[in-house]
């Protein structure tokens, strides 16, 4: 079945450093979504990418969707302590004849002030 | 948050007992999902629904059943709870008109412990 791999699993940075998490799918995706989950909280939708090669920015966050629509990345510039949490990608692909949203295992980001 | 409520928020139950978790939405959205979250596994889809009485299995559906008799309620039942089903369960709704144009909005989660 469809698999969505996310790396790294953990990332620890000093405040002010950049951070990137990568997402790779075993199959071509219809779209890719990114979510953030704060410690003890629930996942919160950040953004959706649909087009091949698409790049979107939200302040210090930059999201990219690969040309083949099988990979994506989230880059945070100059991390802050408020960026702490787990970042998940989720790919919409076809599995068993129906479309399903499948999540990666997430990248847990900790930021040292 | 997004008009979605999960109940109960916490539950401890014994092995072998049936358990039902409820997800209630106030916004009449078509898509509803149940996920479980475990350390090292991220979010895994259990079942999802694309309308009243229309449900489908996710990647970890064994031992779980669902029902959606009304648009606003999506119930997840553990038919005979096992310790491996100790987890945090999240319900989510999809706000779009189809899966290609919808993002998932999550409830607060239910922490279930099976002893």
Short mmCIF file of C-alpha atoms in Angstrom, two decimals:
data_model
loop_
_atom_site.label_atom_id
_atom_site.label_comp_id
_atom_site.label_asym_id
_atom_site.label_seq_id
_atom_site.Cartn_x
_atom_site.Cartn_y
_atom_site.Cartn_z
CA UNK A 1 0.00 0.00 0.00
CA UNK A 2 0.90 3.64 -0.14
CA UNK A 3 3.64 4.68 2.26
CA UNK A 4 4.76 8.13 3.29
CA UNK A 5 8.24 8.32 4.76
CA UNK A 6 9.39 11.32 6.74
CA UNK A 7 12.92 12.19 7.84
CA UNK A 8 14.47 12.93 10.19
CA UNK A 9 12.43 11.47 13.04
CA UNK A 10 13.94 13.93 15.52
CA UNK A 11 15.74 17.24 15.12
CA UNK A 12 17.24 19.39 17.84
CA UNK A 13 18.41 22.88 16.95
CA UNK A 14 19.62 26.02 18.62
CA UNK A 15 17.25 28.93 18.41
CA UNK A 16 18.03 30.89 15.25
CA UNK A 17 19.18 27.87 13.27
CA UNK A 18 17.28 26.63 10.24
CA UNK A 19 15.31 23.37 10.15
CA UNK A 20 14.15 21.13 7.31
CA UNK A 21 12.00 18.01 7.27
CA UNK A 22 11.53 15.82 4.22
CA UNK A 23 8.64 13.68 3.09
CA UNK A 24 8.79 10.93 0.46
CA UNK A 25 5.97 8.84 -0.95
CA UNK A 26 6.14 5.44 -2.60
CA UNK A 27 3.47 6.56 -5.06
CA UNK A 28 2.50 9.74 -6.88
CA UNK A 29 0.34 11.96 -4.72
CA UNK A 30 -2.70 14.03 -5.63
CA UNK A 31 -1.68 16.56 -3.02
CA UNK A 32 0.44 16.89 0.10
CA UNK A 33 -0.53 18.52 3.36
CA UNK A 34 1.52 19.61 6.34
CA UNK A 35 0.42 19.65 9.95
CA UNK A 36 1.95 20.78 13.22
CA UNK A 37 1.27 19.19 16.59
CA UNK A 38 2.37 20.96 19.74
CA UNK A 39 3.32 18.79 22.73
CA UNK A 40 0.12 17.44 24.30
CA UNK A 41 -2.01 18.91 21.55
CA UNK A 42 -3.70 17.80 18.38
CA UNK A 43 -2.47 18.14 14.80
CA UNK A 44 -3.22 21.48 13.20
CA UNK A 45 -3.37 22.00 9.46
CA UNK A 46 -0.67 24.28 8.05
CA UNK A 47 -0.89 24.11 4.27
CA UNK A 48 -1.76 22.06 1.20
CA UNK A 49 0.30 21.77 -1.98
CA UNK A 50 -1.29 20.50 -5.15
CA UNK A 51 0.77 21.41 -8.20
CA UNK A 52 4.00 19.82 -9.34
CA UNK A 53 6.95 21.98 -8.25
CA UNK A 54 4.75 24.21 -6.12
CA UNK A 55 6.38 26.41 -3.48
CA UNK A 56 4.43 28.22 -0.77
CA UNK A 57 5.60 30.43 2.06
CA UNK A 58 4.11 31.28 5.41
CA UNK A 59 6.35 33.81 7.14
CA UNK A 60 9.46 31.80 8.09
CA UNK A 61 8.06 28.51 6.74
CA UNK A 62 8.67 27.40 3.15
CA UNK A 63 6.87 24.38 1.71
CA UNK A 64 7.84 22.61 -1.52
CA UNK A 65 6.19 19.89 -3.59
CA UNK A 66 8.47 17.92 -5.88
CA UNK A 67 8.24 17.89 -9.64
CA UNK A 68 7.21 14.24 -9.66
CA UNK A 69 4.68 14.82 -6.86
CA UNK A 70 6.32 12.12 -4.76
CA UNK A 71 8.25 14.24 -2.29
CA UNK A 72 7.92 17.41 -0.28
CA UNK A 73 9.83 19.48 2.23
CA UNK A 74 9.17 21.98 4.98
CA UNK A 75 11.91 24.48 5.79
CA UNK A 76 11.86 26.81 8.77
CA UNK A 77 14.23 29.77 8.71
CA UNK A 78 15.67 31.04 11.98
CA UNK A 79 13.76 28.77 14.35
CA UNK A 80 12.11 30.14 17.46
CA UNK A 81 11.00 28.35 20.61
CA UNK A 82 7.42 28.66 19.39
CA UNK A 83 8.30 26.31 16.51
CA UNK A 84 8.65 23.38 18.94
CA UNK A 85 6.41 20.45 18.06
CA UNK A 86 6.02 17.55 15.67
CA UNK A 87 5.58 18.27 11.99
CA UNK A 88 3.66 15.78 9.88
CA UNK A 89 3.24 15.51 6.17
CA UNK A 90 0.17 13.77 4.81
CA UNK A 91 -0.23 12.55 1.27
CA UNK A 92 -3.43 11.99 -0.63
CA UNK A 93 -3.01 8.96 -2.80
CA UNK A 94 -4.93 6.01 -4.11
CA UNK A 95 -4.92 2.84 -2.06
CA UNK A 96 -7.16 -0.13 -2.68
CA UNK A 97 -9.08 1.77 -5.32
CA UNK A 98 -9.99 4.69 -3.09
CA UNK A 99 -8.21 7.90 -2.15
CA UNK A 100 -6.90 8.12 1.38
CA UNK A 101 -4.93 10.62 3.40
CA UNK A 102 -1.84 8.87 4.76
CA UNK A 103 0.40 10.54 7.33
CA UNK A 104 4.15 10.28 7.71
CA UNK A 105 5.51 9.44 11.17
CA UNK A 106 6.47 13.03 11.79
CA UNK A 107 9.59 14.97 12.69
CA UNK A 108 9.83 16.09 16.29
CA UNK A 109 11.54 19.47 16.55
CA UNK A 110 13.04 20.76 19.75
CA UNK A 111 14.58 24.22 19.97
CA UNK A 112 17.18 25.17 22.54
CA UNK A 113 16.82 28.83 23.56
CA UNK B 1 -11.98 24.01 17.47
CA UNK B 2 -13.73 23.63 14.09
CA UNK B 3 -16.87 22.39 15.90
CA UNK B 4 -15.55 18.93 16.60
CA UNK B 5 -15.86 17.21 19.97
CA UNK B 6 -14.54 13.86 21.11
CA UNK B 7 -15.87 11.94 24.08
CA UNK B 8 -14.71 10.69 26.41
CA UNK B 9 -11.39 12.51 26.62
CA UNK B 10 -9.84 9.85 28.83
CA UNK B 11 -10.85 6.26 29.47
CA UNK B 12 -9.38 3.27 31.25
CA UNK B 13 -10.94 -0.06 30.41
CA UNK B 14 -10.25 -3.73 30.96
CA UNK B 15 -9.05 -6.18 28.36
CA UNK B 16 -11.91 -7.89 26.57
CA UNK B 17 -14.51 -5.19 27.14
CA UNK B 18 -16.14 -3.29 24.29
CA UNK B 19 -15.45 0.42 24.10
CA UNK B 20 -17.11 3.11 22.00
CA UNK B 21 -15.58 6.48 21.29
CA UNK B 22 -17.71 9.28 19.94
CA UNK B 23 -16.87 12.06 17.54
CA UNK B 24 -19.39 14.84 17.10
CA UNK B 25 -19.26 17.70 14.62
CA UNK B 26 -21.51 20.72 14.38
CA UNK B 27 -20.68 21.79 10.82
CA UNK B 28 -22.28 19.10 8.61
CA UNK B 29 -19.07 18.08 6.86
CA UNK B 30 -19.03 15.02 4.68
CA UNK B 31 -15.69 13.48 5.58
CA UNK B 32 -14.83 12.13 9.02
CA UNK B 33 -11.81 10.10 10.08
CA UNK B 34 -10.53 8.11 13.02
CA UNK B 35 -6.77 7.95 13.60
CA UNK B 36 -4.68 6.46 16.34
CA UNK B 37 -1.38 7.95 17.40
CA UNK B 38 1.40 5.93 18.96
CA UNK B 39 5.03 6.80 19.62
CA UNK B 40 7.15 5.93 16.62
CA UNK B 41 4.13 5.34 14.38
CA UNK B 42 2.72 8.79 13.83
CA UNK B 43 -0.93 8.98 12.85
CA UNK B 44 -2.47 5.87 11.40
CA UNK B 45 -5.87 5.81 9.76
CA UNK B 46 -8.32 3.34 11.31
CA UNK B 47 -11.54 4.03 9.40
CA UNK B 48 -13.04 6.92 7.58
CA UNK B 49 -16.45 7.99 6.36
CA UNK B 50 -17.53 9.94 3.32
CA UNK B 51 -21.18 10.22 4.26
CA UNK B 52 -23.99 8.73 6.30
CA UNK B 53 -23.62 4.93 6.31
CA UNK B 54 -20.65 5.20 3.93
CA UNK B 55 -17.45 4.05 5.60
CA UNK B 56 -14.21 2.46 4.54
CA UNK B 57 -11.24 0.83 6.19
CA UNK B 58 -7.93 2.48 6.81
CA UNK B 59 -4.53 0.90 7.33
CA UNK B 60 -5.12 -0.42 10.88
CA UNK B 61 -8.79 -1.37 10.95
CA UNK B 62 -8.54 -4.85 12.54
CA UNK B 63 -10.34 -4.96 15.88
CA UNK B 64 -12.26 -1.75 15.17
CA UNK B 65 -15.65 -1.01 13.71
CA UNK B 66 -17.36 2.30 12.97
CA UNK B 67 -20.82 3.61 12.40
CA UNK B 68 -22.19 6.82 11.00
CA UNK B 69 -25.97 6.94 11.21
CA UNK B 70 -26.07 10.74 11.28
CA UNK B 71 -23.89 13.31 9.55
CA UNK B 72 -22.75 14.78 12.84
CA UNK B 73 -21.69 11.61 14.66
CA UNK B 74 -18.95 9.10 13.85
CA UNK B 75 -18.56 6.30 16.37
CA UNK B 76 -15.50 4.10 16.78
CA UNK B 77 -16.00 0.77 18.58
CA UNK B 78 -13.31 -1.51 19.91
CA UNK B 79 -15.17 -4.78 19.86
CA UNK B 80 -13.00 -6.47 22.51
CA UNK B 81 -10.30 -4.15 23.77
CA UNK B 82 -6.71 -5.39 23.91
CA UNK B 83 -3.62 -3.82 25.45
CA UNK B 84 -2.26 -3.13 21.95
CA UNK B 85 -5.16 -0.72 21.48
CA UNK B 86 -3.89 1.54 24.24
CA UNK B 87 -3.35 4.75 22.32
CA UNK B 88 -4.45 8.29 21.70
CA UNK B 89 -7.36 8.37 19.29
CA UNK B 90 -8.03 11.39 17.14
CA UNK B 91 -11.14 12.12 15.18
CA UNK B 92 -10.89 14.53 12.26
CA UNK B 93 -13.28 16.14 9.84
CA UNK B 94 -12.61 17.08 6.26
CA UNK B 95 -14.04 20.43 5.34
CA UNK B 96 -13.84 20.21 1.58
CA UNK B 97 -16.37 18.97 -0.93
CA UNK B 98 -14.02 16.21 -2.00
CA UNK B 99 -10.79 14.69 -0.79
CA UNK B 100 -8.69 16.65 -3.24
CA UNK B 101 -9.71 19.96 -1.75
CA UNK B 102 -10.00 19.32 1.92
CA UNK B 103 -7.83 19.59 4.95
CA UNK B 104 -8.35 17.62 8.12
CA UNK B 105 -9.38 19.37 11.33
CA UNK B 106 -8.70 17.32 14.41
CA UNK B 107 -10.50 16.93 17.68
CA UNK B 108 -8.73 17.13 21.01
CA UNK B 109 -8.11 13.40 21.19
CA UNK B 110 -9.14 10.55 23.48
CA UNK B 111 -6.51 8.87 25.59
CA UNK B 112 -7.52 5.21 25.96
CA UNK B 113 -5.74 2.82 28.30
CA UNK B 114 -6.54 -0.89 28.20
CA UNK B 115 -5.41 -2.73 31.34
#
